[in-house]
XYZ file of N, CA and C in Angstrom:
684
model
N -33.743 -34.288 24.162
C -34.909 -34.197 23.289
C -34.712 -35.009 22.009
N -33.513 -34.943 21.454
C -33.239 -35.679 20.219
C -33.311 -37.183 20.462
N -32.787 -37.631 21.587
C -32.849 -39.069 21.906
C -34.285 -39.546 22.040
N -35.153 -38.708 22.609
C -36.567 -39.059 22.727
C -37.216 -39.111 21.350
N -36.894 -38.132 20.491
C -37.490 -38.065 19.163
C -37.102 -39.275 18.305
N -35.926 -39.821 18.551
C -35.482 -40.985 17.783
C -36.345 -42.217 18.047
N -37.031 -42.219 19.182
C -37.885 -43.371 19.518
C -39.313 -43.201 19.004
N -39.639 -42.006 18.488
C -40.992 -41.735 18.000
C -41.099 -42.066 16.519
N -42.333 -42.349 16.085
C -42.566 -42.732 14.693
C -43.290 -41.646 13.883
N -43.681 -40.538 14.533
C -44.372 -39.489 13.800
C -43.455 -38.909 12.719
N -43.998 -38.642 11.503
C -43.180 -38.120 10.396
C -42.448 -36.835 10.749
N -43.109 -35.926 11.487
C -42.461 -34.650 11.817
C -41.251 -34.859 12.717
N -41.351 -35.781 13.667
C -40.222 -36.056 14.556
C -39.072 -36.714 13.798
N -39.411 -37.591 12.879
C -38.365 -38.248 12.086
C -37.679 -37.236 11.168
N -38.444 -36.256 10.688
C -37.841 -35.210 9.863
C -36.833 -34.391 10.669
N -37.178 -34.080 11.926
C -36.262 -33.311 12.779
C -34.931 -34.033 12.933
N -34.997 -35.308 13.260
C -33.781 -36.104 13.456
C -32.965 -36.158 12.165
N -33.653 -36.351 11.047
C -32.968 -36.435 9.753
C -32.303 -35.107 9.389
N -33.000 -34.000 9.602
C -32.447 -32.694 9.254
C -31.225 -32.352 10.103
N -31.254 -32.734 11.378
C -30.166 -32.384 12.292
C -28.920 -33.248 12.104
N -28.991 -34.216 11.202
C -27.806 -35.026 10.933
C -26.742 -34.222 10.190
N -27.160 -33.166 9.487
C -26.216 -32.289 8.790
C -26.511 -30.839 9.196
N -26.131 -30.464 10.405
C -26.525 -29.152 10.946
C -25.984 -27.969 10.154
N -24.754 -28.058 9.644
C -24.182 -26.933 8.905
C -24.936 -26.690 7.605
N -25.233 -27.767 6.892
C -25.978 -27.640 5.636
C -27.384 -27.122 5.905
N -27.991 -27.619 6.974
C -29.330 -27.160 7.352
C -29.320 -25.667 7.656
N -28.329 -25.222 8.425
C -28.239 -23.806 8.769
C -28.053 -22.954 7.516
N -27.202 -23.405 6.587
C -26.980 -22.660 5.352
C -28.271 -22.539 4.548
N -29.029 -23.628 4.446
C -30.299 -23.602 3.711
C -31.291 -22.654 4.363
N -31.330 -22.663 5.695
C -32.249 -21.777 6.415
C -31.856 -20.307 6.229
N -30.547 -20.026 6.213
C -30.097 -18.647 6.016
C -30.416 -18.155 4.607
N -30.250 -19.035 3.619
C -30.584 -18.663 2.236
C -32.077 -18.388 2.121
N -32.893 -19.305 2.663
C -34.350 -19.128 2.621
C -34.766 -17.865 3.364
N -34.110 -17.601 4.488
C -34.419 -16.406 5.280
C -34.094 -15.126 4.509
N -32.990 -15.161 3.752
C -32.624 -13.991 2.954
C -33.670 -13.714 1.877
N -34.099 -14.769 1.183
C -35.143 -14.601 0.162
C -36.445 -14.105 0.790
N -36.763 -14.631 1.972
C -37.992 -14.219 2.651
C -37.926 -12.743 3.044
N -36.786 -12.303 3.539
C -36.627 -10.892 3.905
C -36.760 -9.987 2.687
N -36.176 -10.413 1.568
C -36.297 -9.636 0.332
C -37.758 -9.554 -0.101
N -38.472 -10.680 -0.013
C -39.892 -10.701 -0.380
C -40.707 -9.763 0.519
N -40.393 -9.774 1.825
C -41.101 -8.886 2.753
C -40.866 -7.422 2.385
N -39.620 -7.086 2.044
C -39.292 -5.711 1.682
C -40.045 -5.281 0.425
N -40.042 -6.138 -0.600
C -40.706 -5.782 -1.866
C -42.217 -5.658 -1.692
N -42.830 -6.625 -0.995
C -44.285 -6.591 -0.795
C -44.676 -5.395 0.071
N -43.890 -5.137 1.128
C -44.178 -3.989 1.994
C -44.091 -2.682 1.213
N -43.106 -2.592 0.342
C -42.938 -1.379 -0.461
C -44.149 -1.145 -1.363
N -44.642 -2.229 -1.986
C -45.819 -2.116 -2.864
C -47.049 -1.703 -2.066
N -47.270 -2.345 -0.912
C -48.446 -2.038 -0.092
C -48.409 -0.617 0.441
N -47.222 -0.185 0.892
C -47.100 1.177 1.414
C -47.298 2.199 0.307
N -46.793 1.902 -0.892
C -47.001 2.817 -2.028
C -48.490 2.990 -2.324
N -49.247 1.904 -2.214
C -50.688 1.981 -2.461
C -51.441 2.678 -1.321
N -50.859 2.614 -0.126
C -51.539 3.158 1.051
C -51.293 4.653 1.226
N -50.101 5.108 0.888
C -49.754 6.519 1.093
C -50.573 7.417 0.166
N -50.996 8.579 0.652
C -51.805 9.500 -0.163
C -50.988 10.121 -1.299
N -51.613 10.237 -2.476
C -50.962 10.831 -3.644
C -51.870 11.904 -4.245
N -51.288 12.777 -5.039
C -52.069 13.809 -5.720
C -52.505 13.314 -7.097
N -53.099 14.183 -7.869
C -53.614 13.803 -9.190
C -52.499 13.357 -10.128
N -51.314 13.906 -9.952
C -50.182 13.540 -10.815
C -49.541 12.220 -10.404
N -49.980 11.647 -9.266
C -49.418 10.384 -8.793
C -48.242 10.547 -7.857
N -47.918 11.779 -7.497
C -46.814 12.025 -6.565
C -47.326 11.998 -5.127
N -46.420 11.636 -4.203
C -46.802 11.590 -2.792
C -47.068 13.002 -2.269
N -48.106 13.120 -1.450
C -48.389 14.404 -0.797
C -47.485 14.616 0.412
N -46.891 13.536 0.920
C -45.976 13.633 2.050
C -44.577 13.981 1.537
N -43.762 14.602 2.368
C -42.363 14.858 1.963
C -41.586 13.544 1.826
N -40.511 13.597 1.066
C -39.728 12.390 0.784
C -39.175 11.716 2.024
N -38.719 12.543 2.996
C -38.139 11.948 4.210
C -39.190 11.184 5.011
N -40.448 11.686 5.001
C -41.519 11.015 5.745
C -41.870 9.674 5.100
N -41.904 9.653 3.763
C -42.178 8.399 3.039
C -41.096 7.368 3.346
N -39.832 7.815 3.295
C -38.714 6.893 3.589
C -38.772 6.383 5.023
N -39.115 7.262 5.965
C -39.187 6.879 7.379
C -40.287 5.848 7.610
N -41.433 6.043 6.965
C -42.543 5.094 7.116
C -42.161 3.730 6.562
N -41.552 3.720 5.374
C -41.151 2.449 4.754
C -40.093 1.740 5.592
N -39.100 2.495 6.039
C -38.001 1.896 6.810
C -38.487 1.324 8.131
N -39.308 2.103 8.857
C -39.795 1.637 10.160
C -40.737 0.443 9.999
N -41.581 0.454 8.986
C -42.519 -0.654 8.777
C -41.784 -1.949 8.472
N -40.825 -1.878 7.559
C -40.057 -3.075 7.185
C -39.221 -3.565 8.359
N -38.621 -2.630 9.111
C -37.796 -3.019 10.257
C -38.621 -3.742 11.314
N -39.813 -3.238 11.594
C -40.683 -3.883 12.579
C -41.077 -5.280 12.115
N -41.452 -5.404 10.838
C -41.865 -6.705 10.304
C -40.739 -7.733 10.392
N -39.548 -7.323 9.956
C -38.436 -8.276 9.885
C -37.871 -8.590 11.273
N -37.604 -7.540 12.073
C -36.963 -7.757 13.371
C -37.917 -8.408 14.372
N -39.121 -7.853 14.489
C -40.042 -8.345 15.505
C -40.653 -9.689 15.111
N -41.246 -9.750 13.918
C -41.963 -10.962 13.516
C -41.077 -11.986 12.805
N -39.927 -11.541 12.287
C -39.047 -12.471 11.593
C -37.881 -12.979 12.413
N -37.530 -12.257 13.477
C -36.363 -12.643 14.265
C -36.694 -12.881 15.737
N -37.184 -11.843 16.410
C -37.335 -11.916 17.867
C -38.421 -12.898 18.298
N -39.637 -12.703 17.817
C -40.754 -13.541 18.266
C -40.571 -15.028 17.963
N -40.156 -15.399 16.726
C -39.946 -16.830 16.468
C -38.897 -17.467 17.377
N -37.813 -16.729 17.666
C -36.753 -17.289 18.510
C -37.221 -17.461 19.950
N -37.943 -16.473 20.459
C -38.470 -16.575 21.828
C -39.475 -17.714 21.907
N -40.343 -17.802 20.930
C -41.352 -18.863 20.883
C -40.688 -20.235 20.815
N -39.693 -20.360 19.946
C -39.009 -21.647 19.781
C -38.244 -22.043 21.044
N -37.706 -21.064 21.769
C -36.960 -21.366 22.993
C -37.853 -21.995 24.052
N -39.102 -21.545 24.139
C -40.014 -22.036 25.167
C -40.791 -23.275 24.729
N -40.830 -23.544 23.435
C -41.570 -24.715 22.925
C -40.721 -25.386 21.842
N -39.594 -25.916 22.246
C -38.590 -26.397 21.299
C -39.130 -27.480 20.361
N -39.595 -28.588 20.948
C -39.996 -29.738 20.139
C -41.229 -29.411 19.302
N -42.209 -28.760 19.912
C -43.434 -28.416 19.176
C -43.121 -27.489 18.005
N -42.281 -26.484 18.253
C -41.940 -25.530 17.202
C -41.188 -26.228 16.073
N -40.238 -27.083 16.436
C -39.446 -27.788 15.422
C -40.308 -28.725 14.585
N -41.215 -29.446 15.245
C -42.074 -30.386 14.505
C -43.049 -29.643 13.595
N -43.543 -28.489 14.043
C -44.463 -27.709 13.223
C -43.776 -27.146 11.987
N -42.533 -26.722 12.158
C -41.801 -26.099 11.044
C -41.010 -27.096 10.211
N -40.972 -28.348 10.615
C -40.080 -29.332 9.974
C -40.379 -29.536 8.494
N -41.652 -29.562 8.114
C -42.010 -29.807 6.708
C -41.547 -28.653 5.826
N -41.804 -27.413 6.273
C -41.370 -26.242 5.494
C -39.847 -26.206 5.399
N -39.184 -26.477 6.520
C -37.717 -26.462 6.532
C -37.165 -27.548 5.617
N -37.790 -28.714 5.603
C -37.324 -29.801 4.737
C -37.470 -29.429 3.263
N -38.553 -28.735 2.919
C -38.748 -28.298 1.529
C -37.645 -27.325 1.123
N -37.388 -26.311 1.974
C -36.331 -25.345 1.669
C -34.961 -26.023 1.645
N -34.744 -26.954 2.550
C -33.460 -27.665 2.601
C -33.239 -28.476 1.329
N -34.314 -29.062 0.800
C -34.202 -29.828 -0.448
C -33.917 -28.918 -1.635
N -34.564 -27.742 -1.648
C -34.382 -26.806 -2.764
C -32.956 -26.258 -2.801
N -32.444 -25.885 -1.636
C -31.141 -25.220 -1.568
C -30.011 -26.153 -1.149
N -30.253 -27.482 -1.149
C -29.267 -28.432 -0.613
C -27.925 -28.325 -1.347
N -27.969 -28.332 -2.679
C -26.718 -28.283 -3.453
C -25.933 -27.020 -3.184
N -26.625 -25.878 -3.208
C -25.960 -24.602 -2.942
C -25.432 -24.544 -1.510
N -26.202 -25.091 -0.571
C -25.789 -25.087 0.835
C -24.516 -25.897 1.042
N -24.429 -27.064 0.393
C -23.237 -27.906 0.524
C -22.001 -27.163 0.027
N -22.149 -26.458 -1.111
C -21.015 -25.708 -1.651
C -20.610 -24.579 -0.711
N -21.597 -23.891 -0.156
C -21.291 -22.797 0.765
C -20.595 -23.304 2.026
N -21.041 -24.454 2.542
C -20.428 -25.025 3.740
C -18.981 -25.403 3.465
N -18.720 -26.048 2.310
C -17.337 -26.416 1.961
C -16.469 -25.167 1.805
N -17.031 -24.162 1.141
C -16.291 -22.905 0.938
C -15.978 -22.244 2.280
N -16.955 -22.220 3.165
C -16.780 -21.620 4.486
C -15.757 -22.396 5.316
N -15.811 -23.720 5.269
C -14.863 -24.547 6.022
C -13.435 -24.311 5.546
N -13.255 -24.190 4.231
C -11.915 -23.951 3.686
C -11.369 -22.605 4.148
N -12.236 -21.589 4.161
C -11.795 -20.263 4.618
C -11.416 -20.299 6.087
N -12.233 -20.979 6.909
C -11.948 -21.048 8.349
C -10.630 -21.771 8.618
N -10.366 -22.847 7.865
C -9.123 -23.598 8.066
C -7.903 -22.758 7.722
N -8.027 -21.933 6.687
C -6.881 -21.131 6.261
C -6.657 -19.902 7.136
N -7.736 -19.266 7.543
C -7.606 -18.001 8.262
C -7.517 -18.158 9.768
N -8.380 -18.980 10.350
C -8.419 -19.091 11.811
C -8.745 -20.517 12.212
N -7.728 -21.377 12.338
C -7.977 -22.781 12.696
C -8.582 -22.973 14.075
N -8.450 -21.970 14.973
C -8.986 -22.109 16.323
C -10.345 -21.433 16.477
N -10.906 -20.923 15.368
C -12.150 -20.151 15.476
C -13.342 -21.021 15.817
N -13.313 -22.312 15.387
C -14.462 -23.183 15.627
C -14.781 -23.298 17.102
N -13.746 -23.546 17.921
C -13.985 -23.731 19.346
C -14.493 -22.451 19.989
N -13.975 -21.286 19.536
C -14.424 -20.013 20.094
C -15.878 -19.750 19.734
N -16.240 -20.049 18.461
C -17.620 -19.834 18.028
C -18.554 -20.769 18.781
N -18.145 -22.049 18.903
C -18.976 -23.008 19.616
C -19.182 -22.580 21.066
N -18.125 -22.050 21.693
C -18.220 -21.636 23.094
C -19.187 -20.468 23.252
N -19.092 -19.484 22.351
C -19.988 -18.329 22.447
C -21.423 -18.728 22.155
N -21.606 -19.651 21.179
C -22.955 -20.113 20.861
C -23.559 -20.871 22.033
N -22.732 -21.678 22.721
C -23.239 -22.451 23.847
C -23.628 -21.538 25.002
N -22.797 -20.537 25.275
C -23.126 -19.572 26.336
C -24.419 -18.840 26.006
N -24.589 -18.485 24.721
C -25.819 -17.796 24.295
C -27.024 -18.709 24.462
N -26.859 -19.997 24.111
C -27.962 -20.950 24.246
C -28.342 -21.150 25.713
N -27.338 -21.176 26.595
C -27.610 -21.323 28.028
C -28.374 -20.109 28.543
N -27.989 -18.913 28.087
C -28.685 -17.694 28.517
C -30.135 -17.678 28.054
N -30.432 -18.341 26.927
C -31.792 -18.352 26.391
C -32.716 -19.325 27.114
N -32.151 -20.188 27.959
C -32.993 -21.143 28.674
C -34.010 -20.401 29.537
N -35.290 -20.784 29.457
C -36.304 -20.112 30.287
C -36.082 -20.386 31.767
N -36.599 -19.506 32.614
C -36.357 -19.591 34.061
C -36.918 -20.866 34.676
N -37.995 -21.423 34.095
C -38.557 -22.635 34.693
C -37.719 -23.863 34.385
N -36.781 -23.753 33.449
C -35.902 -24.883 33.138
C -34.547 -24.756 33.832
N -34.096 -23.533 34.076
C -32.802 -23.340 34.733
C -32.768 -21.964 35.393
N -32.392 -21.943 36.669
C -32.257 -20.675 37.382
C -30.960 -19.994 36.961
N -30.772 -18.752 37.425
C -29.555 -18.015 37.098
C -28.318 -18.744 37.616
N -28.428 -19.307 38.826
C -27.290 -20.044 39.403
C -26.987 -21.290 38.583
N -28.023 -21.992 38.137
C -27.812 -23.203 37.341
C -27.190 -22.873 35.982
N -27.566 -21.737 35.405
C -26.963 -21.323 34.140
C -25.471 -21.058 34.314
N -25.110 -20.426 35.435
C -23.696 -20.174 35.697
C -22.927 -21.474 35.887
N -23.570 -22.457 36.535
C -22.928 -23.758 36.732
C -22.688 -24.440 35.390
N -23.691 -24.374 34.489
C -23.556 -24.981 33.164
C -22.414 -24.336 32.383
N -22.310 -23.018 32.449
C -21.218 -22.334 31.769
C -19.869 -22.738 32.360
N -19.845 -22.869 33.708
C -18.606 -23.265 34.365
C -18.163 -24.665 33.973
N -19.139 -25.581 33.843
C -18.815 -26.954 33.435
C -18.193 -26.947 32.049
N -18.788 -26.146 31.140
C -18.260 -26.077 29.773
C -16.835 -25.523 29.758
N -16.600 -24.448 30.514
C -15.260 -23.855 30.546
C -14.263 -24.799 31.208
N -14.721 -25.541 32.241
C -13.824 -26.476 32.923
C -13.368 -27.572 31.963
N -14.246 -27.981 31.055
C -13.882 -29.008 30.077
C -12.778 -28.557 29.147
N -12.624 -27.239 28.962
C -11.575 -26.708 28.092
C -10.314 -26.312 28.854
N -10.296 -26.581 30.168
C -9.129 -26.236 30.976
C -7.997 -27.233 30.722
N -6.820 -26.728 30.430
C -5.676 -27.618 30.191
C -5.036 -28.021 31.516
N -4.304 -29.120 31.500
C -3.640 -29.616 32.707
C -2.650 -28.571 33.231
N -2.020 -27.860 32.316
C -1.014 -26.877 32.710
C -1.608 -25.778 33.590
N -2.906 -25.477 33.378
C -3.544 -24.413 34.139
C -3.811 -24.799 35.592
N -3.933 -26.096 35.879
C -4.296 -26.522 37.233
C -3.189 -27.304 37.938
N -2.112 -27.639 37.231
C -1.047 -28.418 37.857
C -0.236 -27.539 38.818
N 0.389 -28.190 39.798
C 1.213 -27.485 40.766
C 2.676 -27.876 40.565
N 3.557 -26.955 40.889
C 4.975 -27.253 40.736
C 5.410 -28.298 41.758
N 6.500 -28.955 41.481
C 7.009 -30.035 42.357
C 7.275 -29.507 43.773
N 7.726 -28.285 43.916
C 8.040 -27.725 45.226
C 6.785 -27.444 46.049
N 5.634 -27.263 45.385
C 4.393 -26.944 46.092
C 3.551 -28.168 46.416
N 3.984 -29.342 45.973
C 3.203 -30.556 46.207
C 3.407 -31.048 47.634
N 2.295 -31.342 48.312
C 2.362 -31.900 49.667
C 1.798 -33.309 49.645
N 2.309 -34.158 50.507
C 1.846 -35.537 50.560
C 1.786 -36.070 51.976
N 1.361 -37.321 52.080
C 1.251 -37.984 53.378
C 2.195 -39.186 53.393
N 3.030 -39.293 54.398
C 3.910 -40.458 54.486
C 3.102 -41.754 54.603
N 3.633 -42.807 54.015
C 2.948 -44.090 53.972
C 2.721 -44.649 55.379
N 3.574 -44.298 56.324
C 3.512 -44.852 57.685
C 2.623 -44.037 58.623
N 1.949 -42.987 58.128
C 1.120 -42.126 58.986
C -0.066 -42.900 59.548
N -0.455 -42.582 60.806
C -1.653 -43.185 61.382
C -2.878 -42.313 61.036
N -4.047 -42.747 61.475
C -5.286 -42.086 61.069
C -5.350 -40.639 61.566
N -4.929 -40.399 62.804
C -4.973 -39.050 63.355
C -4.056 -38.103 62.586
N -2.899 -38.612 62.196
C -1.968 -37.794 61.416
C -2.537 -37.468 60.037
N -3.217 -38.457 59.454
C -3.843 -38.233 58.142
C -4.933 -37.162 58.265
N -5.768 -37.260 59.304
C -6.833 -36.267 59.520
C -6.250 -34.865 59.674
N -5.174 -34.753 60.439
C -4.563 -33.449 60.660
C -3.987 -32.883 59.361
N -3.399 -33.765 58.551
C -2.823 -33.332 57.278
C -3.914 -32.836 56.326
N -5.042 -33.543 56.303
C -6.177 -33.148 55.457
C -6.703 -31.782 55.874
N -6.810 -31.566 57.179
C -7.302 -30.281 57.690
C -6.334 -29.141 57.360
N -5.067 -29.441 57.336
C -4.064 -28.408 57.056
C -3.999 -28.064 55.563
N -4.137 -29.064 54.707
C -3.916 -28.856 53.278
C -5.167 -28.426 52.516
N -6.339 -28.928 52.925
C -7.605 -28.589 52.263
C -7.624 -28.999 50.782
N -7.055 -30.148 50.469
C -7.110 -30.685 49.107
C -8.077 -31.857 49.058
N -8.685 -32.075 47.884
C -9.615 -33.203 47.747
C -8.872 -34.523 47.579
N -7.658 -34.450 47.035
C -6.839 -35.661 46.861
C -5.403 -35.350 47.275
N -4.824 -36.255 48.043
C -3.460 -36.047 48.518
C -2.635 -37.289 48.218
N -1.470 -37.123 47.584
C -0.626 -38.291 47.295
C -0.015 -38.890 48.566
N 0.099 -40.198 48.555
C 0.736 -40.936 49.662
C 2.067 -41.472 49.145
N 3.164 -41.181 49.862
C 4.477 -41.595 49.380
C 5.155 -42.476 50.429
N 6.117 -43.247 49.971
C 6.852 -44.138 50.872
C 8.111 -43.467 51.389
N 9.135 -43.375 50.568
C 10.379 -42.775 51.044
C 10.418 -41.275 50.764
N 9.964 -40.875 49.567
C 9.888 -39.461 49.201
C 8.785 -39.297 48.158
N 8.542 -38.069 47.747
C 7.437 -37.786 46.824
C 7.660 -38.355 45.423
N 8.874 -38.823 45.148
C 9.120 -39.469 43.863
C 8.680 -40.931 43.872
N 8.315 -41.433 45.040
C 7.876 -42.833 45.158
C 6.433 -42.850 45.687
N 5.494 -42.580 44.805
C 4.082 -42.481 45.178
C 3.491 -43.880 45.336
N 2.823 -44.093 46.488
C 2.201 -45.390 46.748
C 0.720 -45.371 46.411
N 0.107 -44.178 46.401
C -1.313 -44.112 46.099
C -1.865 -42.712 46.353
N -3.180 -42.604 46.346
C -3.851 -41.316 46.535
C -4.914 -41.453 47.627
N -4.964 -40.495 48.545
C -6.016 -40.454 49.561
C -7.105 -39.483 49.072
N -8.343 -39.972 48.965
C -9.496 -39.142 48.657
C -10.062 -38.625 49.971
N -9.873 -37.356 50.237
C -10.212 -36.823 51.553
C -11.694 -36.918 51.879
N -12.558 -36.889 50.854
C -13.991 -37.022 51.124
C -14.331 -38.431 51.636
N -13.596 -39.425 51.153
C -13.789 -40.794 51.656
C -13.290 -40.918 53.081
């Protein structure tokens, strides 16, 4: 999607590409703006609910204190969780480019306002991560990627395809030590073998690649690709 957007000339698409050049700073600015927005929702909701709840002549609530608190808490929770978190994320997952282009101007304004503070927070966060957990980045990236794969809608990827994508990612992090075989377990094909002998060896070993040796396995002449 980003590669396609780079070829477009619409201002909103160019803003998306520009904003994503510094993803950490962008995320920090969005989190700061989101925090202020949540605070604003809480304060405005509190004022509106205070005006809506019935009061007596003295200005005190006719409802018990626990009921007033329950109404305020449930109202704010529904507003923030449902309309501030769940619905936007679900909507954005199914309409990625449209959602990003629609929100790009507002996000750019907030990013400009909080840019300096965001840069400081990112540097501060990076320093803490380097000192406390140098391997945390890869773990966080892996969990975020798995979460992003799970969010893919069914028309873009089936359950089996999602598992394949996760497997590809994990395979990329597999070290050679995890898949290598000891010298005693390595099997090969003598250089002088005929075609029938090679076929029989492939059927017996069930490997995709088998080394070909001349005098012994320390003198490798090449590799047989069994699929070929």
